[in-house]
PDB file of C-alpha atoms in Angstrom:
ATOM      1  CA  MET A   1      88.116 109.853 166.706  1.00 55.00           C
ATOM      2  CA  SER A   2      87.542 110.023 162.982  1.00 61.00           C
ATOM      3  CA  TYR A   3      84.276 108.042 163.305  1.00 55.00           C
ATOM      4  CA  PHE A   4      83.164 110.744 165.996  1.00 54.00           C
ATOM      5  CA  VAL A   5      84.037 113.632 163.598  1.00 55.00           C
ATOM      6  CA  LEU A   6      82.256 112.160 160.835  1.00 58.00           C
ATOM      7  CA  SER A   7      79.176 111.237 162.834  1.00 59.00           C
ATOM      8  CA  VAL A   8      78.882 114.878 163.800  1.00 55.00           C
ATOM      9  CA  ILE A   9      79.170 115.951 160.125  1.00 58.00           C
ATOM     10  CA  TRP A  10      76.537 113.374 159.191  1.00 58.00           C
ATOM     11  CA  ILE A  11      74.143 114.453 161.965  1.00 58.00           C
ATOM     12  CA  PHE A  12      74.238 118.154 160.996  1.00 55.00           C
ATOM     13  CA  PHE A  13      74.685 118.395 157.359  1.00 55.00           C
ATOM     14  CA  SER A  14      72.849 115.102 156.037  1.00 60.00           C
ATOM     15  CA  ASP A  15      69.444 116.524 156.363  1.00 59.00           C
ATOM     16  CA  ARG A  16      70.616 119.691 154.325  1.00 59.00           C
ATOM     17  CA  LEU A  17      72.098 117.416 151.594  1.00 61.00           C
ATOM     18  CA  LEU A  18      68.720 115.780 151.494  1.00 55.00           C
ATOM     19  CA  GLN A  19      66.858 118.878 151.185  1.00 56.00           C
ATOM     20  CA  LEU A  20      69.137 119.732 148.199  1.00 57.00           C
ATOM     21  CA  VAL A  21      68.210 116.416 146.413  1.00 59.00           C
ATOM     22  CA  THR A  22      64.333 116.817 146.667  1.00 61.00           C
ATOM     23  CA  THR A  23      61.691 118.953 147.933  1.00 63.00           C
ATOM     24  CA  ASP A  24      58.940 116.367 148.116  1.00 61.00           C
ATOM     25  CA  SER A  25      58.326 116.071 151.784  1.00 64.00           C
ATOM     26  CA  THR A  26      57.086 112.422 151.505  1.00 67.00           C
ATOM     27  CA  LEU A  27      60.213 111.337 149.869  1.00 62.00           C
ATOM     28  CA  LEU A  28      62.255 113.295 152.177  1.00 59.00           C
ATOM     29  CA  MET A  29      60.898 111.708 155.331  1.00 66.00           C
ATOM     30  CA  GLU A  30      61.543 108.278 153.617  1.00 65.00           C
ATOM     31  CA  MET A  31      65.083 109.171 152.790  1.00 65.00           C
ATOM     32  CA  GLN A  32      65.518 110.424 156.482  1.00 63.00           C
ATOM     33  CA  THR A  33      64.308 107.081 157.557  1.00 69.00           C
ATOM     34  CA  TYR A  34      66.630 105.074 155.368  1.00 64.00           C
ATOM     35  CA  LYS A  35      69.503 107.690 156.497  1.00 66.00           C
ATOM     36  CA  GLY A  36      68.815 106.977 160.217  1.00 66.00           C
ATOM     37  CA  TRP A  37      68.805 102.891 159.698  1.00 69.00           C
ATOM     38  CA  PHE A  38      71.849 103.384 157.533  1.00 69.00           C
ATOM     39  CA  PHE A  39      73.706 105.212 160.493  1.00 69.00           C
ATOM     40  CA  VAL A  40      72.574 102.759 162.821  1.00 70.00           C
ATOM     41  CA  LEU A  41      73.712  99.893 160.721  1.00 77.00           C
ATOM     42  CA  VAL A  42      77.154 101.404 160.196  1.00 73.00           C
ATOM     43  CA  THR A  43      77.515 102.194 163.771  1.00 74.00           C
ATOM     44  CA  SER A  44      76.520  98.617 164.949  1.00 78.00           C
ATOM     45  CA  ILE A  45      79.076  97.280 162.417  1.00 80.00           C
ATOM     46  CA  LEU A  46      81.805  99.607 163.655  1.00 75.00           C
ATOM     47  CA  LEU A  47      81.035  98.805 167.375  1.00 77.00           C
ATOM     48  CA  PHE A  48      81.117  94.997 166.525  1.00 79.00           C
ATOM     49  CA  LEU A  49      84.599  95.297 164.894  1.00 78.00           C
ATOM     50  CA  LEU A  50      85.760  97.454 167.668  1.00 78.00           C
ATOM     51  CA  ILE A  51      84.524  95.167 170.235  1.00 82.00           C
ATOM     52  CA  GLU A  52      85.928  91.875 168.329  1.00 79.00           C
ATOM     53  CA  LYS A  53      89.079  93.544 168.132  1.00 79.00           C
ATOM     54  CA  SER A  54      89.568  94.618 171.920  1.00 80.00           C
ATOM     55  CA  THR A  55      88.174  91.107 172.806  1.00 82.00           C
ATOM     56  CA  SER A  56      90.809  89.308 170.396  1.00 80.00           C
ATOM     57  CA  LYS A  57      93.554  91.583 172.177  1.00 81.00           C
ATOM     58  CA  VAL A  58      92.164  90.542 175.739  1.00 81.00           C
ATOM     59  CA  VAL A  59      92.206  86.819 174.698  1.00 82.00           C
ATOM     60  CA  LYS A  60      95.683  86.917 173.323  1.00 82.00           C
ATOM     61  CA  SER A  61      97.021  88.837 176.354  1.00 83.00           C
ATOM     62  CA  ARG A  62      95.141  86.388 178.664  1.00 83.00           C
ATOM     63  CA  ASN A  63      96.783  83.470 176.964  1.00 82.00           C
ATOM     64  CA  LYS A  64     100.036  84.773 176.914  1.00 84.00           C
ATOM     65  CA  ILE A  65      99.803  85.343 180.805  1.00 83.00           C
ATOM     66  CA  LYS A  66      98.484  82.048 181.380  1.00 82.00           C
ATOM     67  CA  LYS A  67     101.317  80.640 179.303  1.00 80.00           C
ATOM     68  CA  ALA A  68     103.899  82.446 181.395  1.00 79.00           C
ATOM     69  CA  LEU A  69     102.337  81.347 184.412  1.00 74.00           C
ATOM     70  CA  ASN A  70     102.419  77.632 183.534  1.00 78.00           C
ATOM     71  CA  GLU A  71     105.852  78.003 182.563  1.00 77.00           C
ATOM     72  CA  LYS A  72     106.735  79.650 185.814  1.00 74.00           C
ATOM     73  CA  GLN A  73     104.797  76.902 187.794  1.00 72.00           C
ATOM     74  CA  VAL A  74     106.911  74.210 185.950  1.00 76.00           C
ATOM     75  CA  VAL A  75     110.107  75.951 186.643  1.00 76.00           C
ATOM     76  CA  LEU A  76     109.094  76.487 190.366  1.00 70.00           C
ATOM     77  CA  SER A  77     108.070  72.886 190.729  1.00 76.00           C
ATOM     78  CA  GLU A  78     111.417  71.611 188.965  1.00 79.00           C
ATOM     79  CA  LEU A  79     113.343  74.165 191.389  1.00 75.00           C
ATOM     80  CA  HIS A  80     111.476  72.645 194.336  1.00 72.00           C
ATOM     81  CA  HIS A  81     111.957  69.112 193.534  1.00 78.00           C
ATOM     82  CA  ARG A  82     115.751  69.792 192.887  1.00 82.00           C
ATOM     83  CA  VAL A  83     116.071  71.498 196.127  1.00 80.00           C
ATOM     84  CA  LYS A  84     114.264  68.777 198.227  1.00 80.00           C
ATOM     85  CA  ASN A  85     116.200  66.215 196.566  1.00 84.00           C
ATOM     86  CA  ASN A  86     119.516  67.703 197.187  1.00 84.00           C
ATOM     87  CA  LEU A  87     118.704  68.530 200.565  1.00 83.00           C
ATOM     88  CA  SER A  88     117.623  65.051 201.273  1.00 85.00           C
ATOM     89  CA  ILE A  89     120.997  63.662 199.716  1.00 88.00           C
ATOM     90  CA  ILE A  90     122.905  66.054 201.928  1.00 87.00           C
ATOM     91  CA  CYS A  91     121.038  64.785 205.272  1.00 84.00           C
ATOM     92  CA  GLY A  92     121.363  61.180 204.047  1.00 87.00           C
ATOM     93  CA  LEU A  93     125.060  61.505 203.326  1.00 88.00           C
ATOM     94  CA  ILE A  94     125.664  63.270 206.946  1.00 86.00           C
ATOM     95  CA  GLU A  95     123.443  60.305 208.258  1.00 86.00           C
ATOM     96  CA  MET A  96     125.810  57.890 206.836  1.00 88.00           C
ATOM     97  CA  GLN A  97     128.806  59.851 208.293  1.00 88.00           C
ATOM     98  CA  ILE A  98     127.343  59.924 211.760  1.00 85.00           C
ATOM     99  CA  ASP A  99     127.050  56.147 211.655  1.00 85.00           C
ATOM    100  CA  GLU A 100     130.768  55.842 211.123  1.00 83.00           C
ATOM    101  CA  LEU A 101     131.962  58.130 213.841  1.00 83.00           C
ATOM    102  CA  ASP A 102     132.994  56.746 216.975  1.00 82.00           C
ATOM    103  CA  ASN A 103     133.541  60.137 218.562  1.00 83.00           C
ATOM    104  CA  ARG A 104     130.264  61.382 220.403  1.00 78.00           C
ATOM    105  CA  ASP A 105     131.280  65.156 220.126  1.00 80.00           C
ATOM    106  CA  GLU A 106     131.772  64.874 216.214  1.00 83.00           C
ATOM    107  CA  ALA A 107     128.485  62.890 215.913  1.00 83.00           C
ATOM    108  CA  ARG A 108     126.614  65.754 217.662  1.00 76.00           C
ATOM    109  CA  ALA A 109     128.213  68.355 215.530  1.00 81.00           C
ATOM    110  CA  LEU A 110     127.082  66.626 212.314  1.00 87.00           C
ATOM    111  CA  LYS A 111     123.819  66.002 213.797  1.00 82.00           C
ATOM    112  CA  SER A 112     123.328  69.766 214.538  1.00 80.00           C
ATOM    113  CA  ILE A 113     124.159  70.618 210.854  1.00 85.00           C
ATOM    114  CA  GLN A 114     121.717  67.846 209.872  1.00 84.00           C
ATOM    115  CA  TYR A 115     119.036  69.355 211.865  1.00 82.00           C
ATOM    116  CA  ARG A 116     119.709  72.913 210.244  1.00 83.00           C
ATOM    117  CA  ILE A 117     119.452  71.418 207.017  1.00 86.00           C
ATOM    118  CA  TYR A 118     115.717  70.018 207.758  1.00 83.00           C
ATOM    119  CA  SER A 119     114.632  73.335 208.995  1.00 82.00           C
ATOM    120  CA  LEU A 120     115.556  74.616 205.639  1.00 82.00           C
ATOM    121  CA  ALA A 121     113.846  71.966 203.895  1.00 83.00           C
ATOM    122  CA  ASP A 122     110.520  72.169 206.173  1.00 82.00           C
ATOM    123  CA  ILE A 123     110.428  76.101 205.268  1.00 81.00           C
ATOM    124  CA  GLU A 124     110.995  75.615 201.597  1.00 79.00           C
ATOM    125  CA  GLU A 125     108.231  72.959 201.501  1.00 81.00           C
ATOM    126  CA  LEU A 126     105.821  75.347 203.372  1.00 78.00           C
ATOM    127  CA  PHE A 127     106.727  78.158 201.159  1.00 76.00           C
ATOM    128  CA  TYR A 128     106.210  75.978 198.003  1.00 77.00           C
ATOM    129  CA  GLN A 129     102.835  74.428 199.347  1.00 76.00           C
ATOM    130  CA  ASN A 130     101.357  77.710 200.239  1.00 72.00           C
ATOM    131  CA  ARG A 131      99.005  79.158 197.783  1.00 68.00           C
ATOM    132  CA  ASP A 132      99.959  82.583 198.610  1.00 69.00           C
ATOM    133  CA  MET A 133     103.578  82.485 197.843  1.00 69.00           C
ATOM    134  CA  SER A 134     104.548  86.017 199.447  1.00 75.00           C
ATOM    135  CA  SER A 135     104.586  84.146 203.013  1.00 82.00           C
ATOM    136  CA  VAL A 136     105.117  81.246 205.008  1.00 85.00           C
ATOM    137  CA  PRO A 137     102.665  79.536 207.463  1.00 89.00           C
ATOM    138  CA  PHE A 138     105.319  79.484 210.239  1.00 90.00           C
ATOM    139  CA  HIS A 139     102.723  78.268 212.872  1.00 91.00           C
ATOM    140  CA  ASP A 140     102.762  74.761 210.739  1.00 90.00           C
ATOM    141  CA  PHE A 141     106.750  74.867 210.567  1.00 87.00           C
ATOM    142  CA  LEU A 142     106.775  75.454 214.426  1.00 91.00           C
ATOM    143  CA  ASN A 143     104.137  72.584 215.060  1.00 91.00           C
ATOM    144  CA  HIS A 144     106.232  70.299 213.103  1.00 87.00           C
ATOM    145  CA  LEU A 145     109.188  71.178 215.036  1.00 86.00           C
ATOM    146  CA  VAL A 146     107.394  70.658 218.311  1.00 88.00           C
ATOM    147  CA  ILE A 147     106.283  67.010 217.199  1.00 85.00           C
ATOM    148  CA  SER A 148     109.842  66.409 215.938  1.00 82.00           C
ATOM    149  CA  LEU A 149     111.048  66.586 219.388  1.00 81.00           C
ATOM    150  CA  ASN A 150     110.175  63.408 220.842  1.00 81.00           C
ATOM    151  CA  GLU A 151     112.586  61.007 218.705  1.00 75.00           C
ATOM    152  CA  PRO A 152     112.708  57.297 219.427  1.00 74.00           C
ATOM    153  CA  GLY A 153     115.498  56.575 221.800  1.00 70.00           C
ATOM    154  CA  GLY A 154     115.987  60.167 222.561  1.00 74.00           C
ATOM    155  CA  ALA A 155     115.173  62.571 225.371  1.00 77.00           C
ATOM    156  CA  GLN A 156     111.217  62.884 226.038  1.00 83.00           C
ATOM    157  CA  PHE A 157     109.459  66.105 226.258  1.00 85.00           C
ATOM    158  CA  ARG A 158     105.966  66.805 227.569  1.00 87.00           C
ATOM    159  CA  ILE A 159     105.088  70.221 225.548  1.00 88.00           C
ATOM    160  CA  LYS A 160     102.622  72.796 226.667  1.00 91.00           C
ATOM    161  CA  LYS A 161     102.008  74.815 223.197  1.00 92.00           C
ATOM    162  CA  ASN A 162     100.024  77.784 222.453  1.00 94.00           C
ATOM    163  CA  ILE A 163     100.750  78.466 218.995  1.00 94.00           C
ATOM    164  CA  SER A 164      98.567  80.943 216.862  1.00 94.00           C
ATOM    165  CA  ASP A 165      98.472  81.544 213.066  1.00 92.00           C
ATOM    166  CA  SER A 166     101.393  83.557 212.081  1.00 91.00           C
ATOM    167  CA  PHE A 167     102.263  84.174 208.302  1.00 91.00           C
ATOM    168  CA  LEU A 168     105.761  85.464 207.508  1.00 90.00           C
ATOM    169  CA  LYS A 169     107.770  86.515 204.392  1.00 88.00           C
ATOM    170  CA  ILE A 170     110.278  84.173 203.373  1.00 85.00           C
ATOM    171  CA  ASP A 171     113.175  86.423 204.160  1.00 87.00           C
ATOM    172  CA  LYS A 172     111.756  86.448 207.822  1.00 90.00           C
ATOM    173  CA  ALA A 173     110.872  82.748 208.100  1.00 88.00           C
ATOM    174  CA  VAL A 174     114.439  81.400 207.253  1.00 87.00           C
ATOM    175  CA  PRO A 175     116.309  83.242 210.062  1.00 90.00           C
ATOM    176  CA  PHE A 176     113.506  82.706 212.322  1.00 91.00           C
ATOM    177  CA  GLY A 177     113.089  79.174 211.497  1.00 89.00           C
ATOM    178  CA  LEU A 178     116.798  78.595 211.935  1.00 87.00           C
ATOM    179  CA  MET A 179     116.904  80.693 215.295  1.00 88.00           C
ATOM    180  CA  VAL A 180     114.242  78.545 216.705  1.00 89.00           C
ATOM    181  CA  ASN A 181     115.899  75.072 215.359  1.00 86.00           C
ATOM    182  CA  GLU A 182     119.118  76.045 217.400  1.00 85.00           C
ATOM    183  CA  ILE A 183     117.254  76.078 220.676  1.00 86.00           C
ATOM    184  CA  PHE A 184     115.228  73.012 219.773  1.00 85.00           C
ATOM    185  CA  SER A 185     118.463  71.187 218.481  1.00 82.00           C
ATOM    186  CA  GLN A 186     119.871  71.814 222.037  1.00 81.00           C
ATOM    187  CA  LEU A 187     116.902  70.659 223.729  1.00 82.00           C
ATOM    188  CA  ARG A 188     116.779  67.631 221.691  1.00 80.00           C
ATOM    189  CA  MET A 189     120.597  66.721 222.213  1.00 77.00           C
ATOM    190  CA  ASN A 190     120.972  67.667 225.903  1.00 75.00           C
ATOM    191  CA  GLY A 191     117.645  66.637 227.384  1.00 74.00           C
ATOM    192  CA  ASN A 192     117.458  64.569 230.207  1.00 74.00           C
ATOM    193  CA  LEU A 193     117.253  60.755 229.169  1.00 71.00           C
ATOM    194  CA  GLU A 194     116.077  59.439 232.489  1.00 74.00           C
ATOM    195  CA  GLU A 195     113.396  61.837 233.315  1.00 77.00           C
ATOM    196  CA  LEU A 196     110.377  63.523 231.190  1.00 79.00           C
ATOM    197  CA  ASN A 197     111.502  67.082 230.120  1.00 80.00           C
ATOM    198  CA  TYR A 198     108.896  69.782 230.254  1.00 85.00           C
ATOM    199  CA  ILE A 199     108.827  72.812 227.871  1.00 88.00           C
ATOM    200  CA  THR A 200     106.249  75.557 226.856  1.00 90.00           C
ATOM    201  CA  VAL A 201     105.958  77.079 223.581  1.00 93.00           C
ATOM    202  CA  SER A 202     104.084  80.110 222.391  1.00 94.00           C
ATOM    203  CA  LEU A 203     103.835  82.102 219.194  1.00 95.00           C
ATOM    204  CA  SER A 204     101.573  84.827 218.340  1.00 95.00           C
ATOM    205  CA  GLN A 205     101.378  87.886 215.578  1.00 94.00           C
ATOM    206  CA  SER A 206      99.486  91.106 216.102  1.00 92.00           C
ATOM    207  CA  ASP A 207      97.437  92.784 213.756  1.00 90.00           C
ATOM    208  CA  SER A 208     100.169  95.140 213.224  1.00 90.00           C
ATOM    209  CA  GLY A 209     102.709  92.402 212.378  1.00 90.00           C
ATOM    210  CA  GLN A 210     104.411  91.951 215.503  1.00 93.00           C
ATOM    211  CA  VAL A 211     105.501  88.408 216.023  1.00 94.00           C
ATOM    212  CA  THR A 212     106.139  87.256 219.733  1.00 95.00           C
ATOM    213  CA  PHE A 213     107.805  83.737 220.498  1.00 95.00           C
ATOM    214  CA  GLU A 214     108.497  82.394 223.735  1.00 93.00           C
ATOM    215  CA  ILE A 215     110.010  78.882 225.012  1.00 90.00           C
ATOM    216  CA  GLY A 216     110.347  77.763 228.534  1.00 88.00           C
ATOM    217  CA  PHE A 217     112.034  74.410 229.822  1.00 82.00           C
ATOM    218  CA  ASP A 218     113.242  73.227 232.876  1.00 77.00           C
ATOM    219  CA  VAL A 219     117.144  73.438 233.190  1.00 55.00           C
ATOM    220  CA  VAL A 220     118.302  70.044 231.952  1.00 53.00           C
ATOM    221  CA  PRO A 221     121.405  70.234 232.002  1.00 47.00           C
ATOM    222  CA  SER A 222     123.190  73.726 232.212  1.00 52.00           C
ATOM    223  CA  THR A 223     124.761  72.735 228.862  1.00 55.00           C
ATOM    224  CA  ILE A 224     121.742  74.157 226.957  1.00 59.00           C
ATOM    225  CA  LEU A 225     122.476  77.282 228.206  1.00 58.00           C
ATOM    226  CA  SER A 226     125.890  77.575 227.930  1.00 59.00           C
ATOM    227  CA  GLN A 227     125.686  76.517 224.185  1.00 58.00           C
ATOM    228  CA  LEU A 228     123.105  79.029 223.593  1.00 62.00           C
ATOM    229  CA  ARG A 229     124.622  82.038 225.579  1.00 62.00           C
ATOM    230  CA  GLY A 230     128.158  81.355 225.646  1.00 59.00           C
ATOM    231  CA  GLU A 231     130.243  83.982 223.542  1.00 59.00           C
ATOM    232  CA  ASP A 232     132.681  81.342 221.805  1.00 62.00           C
ATOM    233  CA  GLN A 233     129.773  78.904 220.861  1.00 71.00           C
ATOM    234  CA  ILE A 234     128.827  78.506 217.192  1.00 77.00           C
ATOM    235  CA  GLU A 235     125.137  77.923 218.542  1.00 76.00           C
ATOM    236  CA  SER A 236     125.433  81.200 220.240  1.00 78.00           C
ATOM    237  CA  ILE A 237     127.081  82.931 217.220  1.00 82.00           C
ATOM    238  CA  LEU A 238     124.434  81.706 214.990  1.00 83.00           C
ATOM    239  CA  LEU A 239     121.522  82.439 217.273  1.00 84.00           C
ATOM    240  CA  ASN A 240     122.920  86.299 217.359  1.00 85.00           C
ATOM    241  CA  LEU A 241     123.204  86.336 213.755  1.00 88.00           C
ATOM    242  CA  PHE A 242     119.642  85.343 213.151  1.00 88.00           C
ATOM    243  CA  ILE A 243     118.345  87.760 215.850  1.00 88.00           C
ATOM    244  CA  ASP A 244     120.174  90.686 214.179  1.00 89.00           C
ATOM    245  CA  GLN A 245     118.807  89.614 210.978  1.00 89.00           C
ATOM    246  CA  LEU A 246     115.331  89.872 212.347  1.00 90.00           C
ATOM    247  CA  HIS A 247     116.055  93.163 214.270  1.00 91.00           C
ATOM    248  CA  ALA A 248     114.471  91.408 217.117  1.00 91.00           C
ATOM    249  CA  ASP A 249     114.217  92.112 221.041  1.00 92.00           C
ATOM    250  CA  THR A 250     115.089  89.082 223.221  1.00 88.00           C
ATOM    251  CA  GLU A 251     115.160  88.351 226.863  1.00 88.00           C
ATOM    252  CA  TRP A 252     116.456  85.448 228.766  1.00 84.00           C
ATOM    253  CA  ARG A 253     114.839  84.742 232.198  1.00 83.00           C
ATOM    254  CA  GLU A 254     115.258  82.157 234.847  1.00 79.00           C
ATOM    255  CA  GLN A 255     112.655  81.743 237.624  1.00 74.00           C
ATOM    256  CA  ASP A 256     111.836  78.489 239.845  1.00 75.00           C
ATOM    257  CA  GLY A 257     114.215  76.219 237.990  1.00 74.00           C
ATOM    258  CA  ILE A 258     112.730  77.245 234.447  1.00 80.00           C
ATOM    259  CA  SER A 259     114.610  79.098 231.593  1.00 82.00           C
ATOM    260  CA  LYS A 260     112.576  81.058 229.310  1.00 86.00           C
ATOM    261  CA  PHE A 261     113.632  82.676 226.112  1.00 88.00           C
ATOM    262  CA  SER A 262     111.497  85.250 224.289  1.00 91.00           C
ATOM    263  CA  VAL A 263     111.976  87.133 221.058  1.00 93.00           C
ATOM    264  CA  SER A 264     109.648  89.822 219.612  1.00 94.00           C
ATOM    265  CA  PHE A 265     110.032  91.356 215.890  1.00 94.00           C
ATOM    266  CA  ASP A 266     108.019  93.062 213.398  1.00 92.00           C
ATOM    267  CA  SER A 267     107.378  90.747 210.628  1.00 87.00           C
ATOM    268  CA  SER A 268     106.293  93.775 208.194  1.00 82.00           C
ATOM    269  CA  ASP A 269     109.917  94.754 207.875  1.00 67.00           C
ATOM    270  CA  THR A 270     111.124  94.698 204.341  1.00 56.00           C
ATOM    271  CA  TYR A 271     114.248  92.647 203.139  1.00 48.00           C
ATOM    272  CA  GLU A 272     116.045  95.901 202.382  1.00 45.00           C
ATOM    273  CA  ASN A 273     115.744  97.122 206.225  1.00 44.00           C
ATOM    274  CA  MET A 274     117.090  93.928 207.580  1.00 43.00           C
ATOM    275  CA  SER A 275     120.619  94.048 208.830  1.00 43.00           C
ATOM    276  CA  LEU A 276     122.977  91.043 207.566  1.00 42.00           C
ATOM    277  CA  PRO A 277     126.456  89.892 209.032  1.00 44.00           C
ATOM    278  CA  GLU A 278     129.134  92.123 208.207  1.00 46.00           C
ATOM    279  CA  MET A 279     131.494  89.378 207.575  1.00 42.00           C
ATOM    280  CA  PRO A 280     131.281  85.535 206.774  1.00 45.00           C
ATOM    281  CA  LEU A 281     130.229  83.335 209.622  1.00 47.00           C
ATOM    282  CA  ALA A 282     133.544  81.511 209.282  1.00 45.00           C
ATOM    283  CA  ASN A 283     135.555  84.540 210.232  1.00 49.00           C
ATOM    284  CA  GLN A 284     133.337  85.264 213.074  1.00 48.00           C
ATOM    285  CA  ILE A 285     133.772  81.727 214.571  1.00 47.00           C
ATOM    286  CA  SER A 286     137.600  81.743 214.001  1.00 45.00           C
ATOM    287  CA  ASN A 287     137.784  85.187 215.534  1.00 47.00           C
TER     288      ASN A 287
END
């Protein structure tokens, strides 16, 4: 601002000052030429200094941001590996406990817990690997879950799937992933060991963010439905908790020996708009 004021004063009054210094027209023209070059030189120097100062600030800010991002990446990487290792240790301990159990029901209960931990680990892994860390590629999680259905020595499934790309925020992906896992766990543990089981899986996400998931399976055995729809079953309690958190609309249908479960919710809902359980899960189960 000061330079602008001085420049205006220089332009308007420098010629008058020169006229006071000399009346020789030739000398006056030469002095005006020198005056113009002097003004250009001073202006160029000041602009250079100004640009240099601005550039220096930008470089310092950029280096500071780069350093902060690198530090954040190191912390995030360390956190990811710690979470991954801890979940692996927990699953390993549960597996060791299962191997020592003779009671089939107790082993099944621990196996259910193990599957839930695996689901959390898969979602966390996808969240970490995704470049856009604001969302999780849920279609990758679902594809992995479908593949894991056919375990050696367990029930075998013929799967027809129609899974489209769907990206969810982490606060949506976790309850949705755990909800889907509950259904898949029941299929995995209660599937018919003597015959091939048939299931259909579909997932889609509209441009407006509406997510629709549907799974259909032949009724083998009815234990699957009683576990998922029984009022006093932990699987049913968990399923309903996850549905409430998602603000989802659900529907059970049975036709020609096929049971279908569909769920639909708005993936654009913010975390603040999500409903959470009003009391701890343990209290709900005990009640």
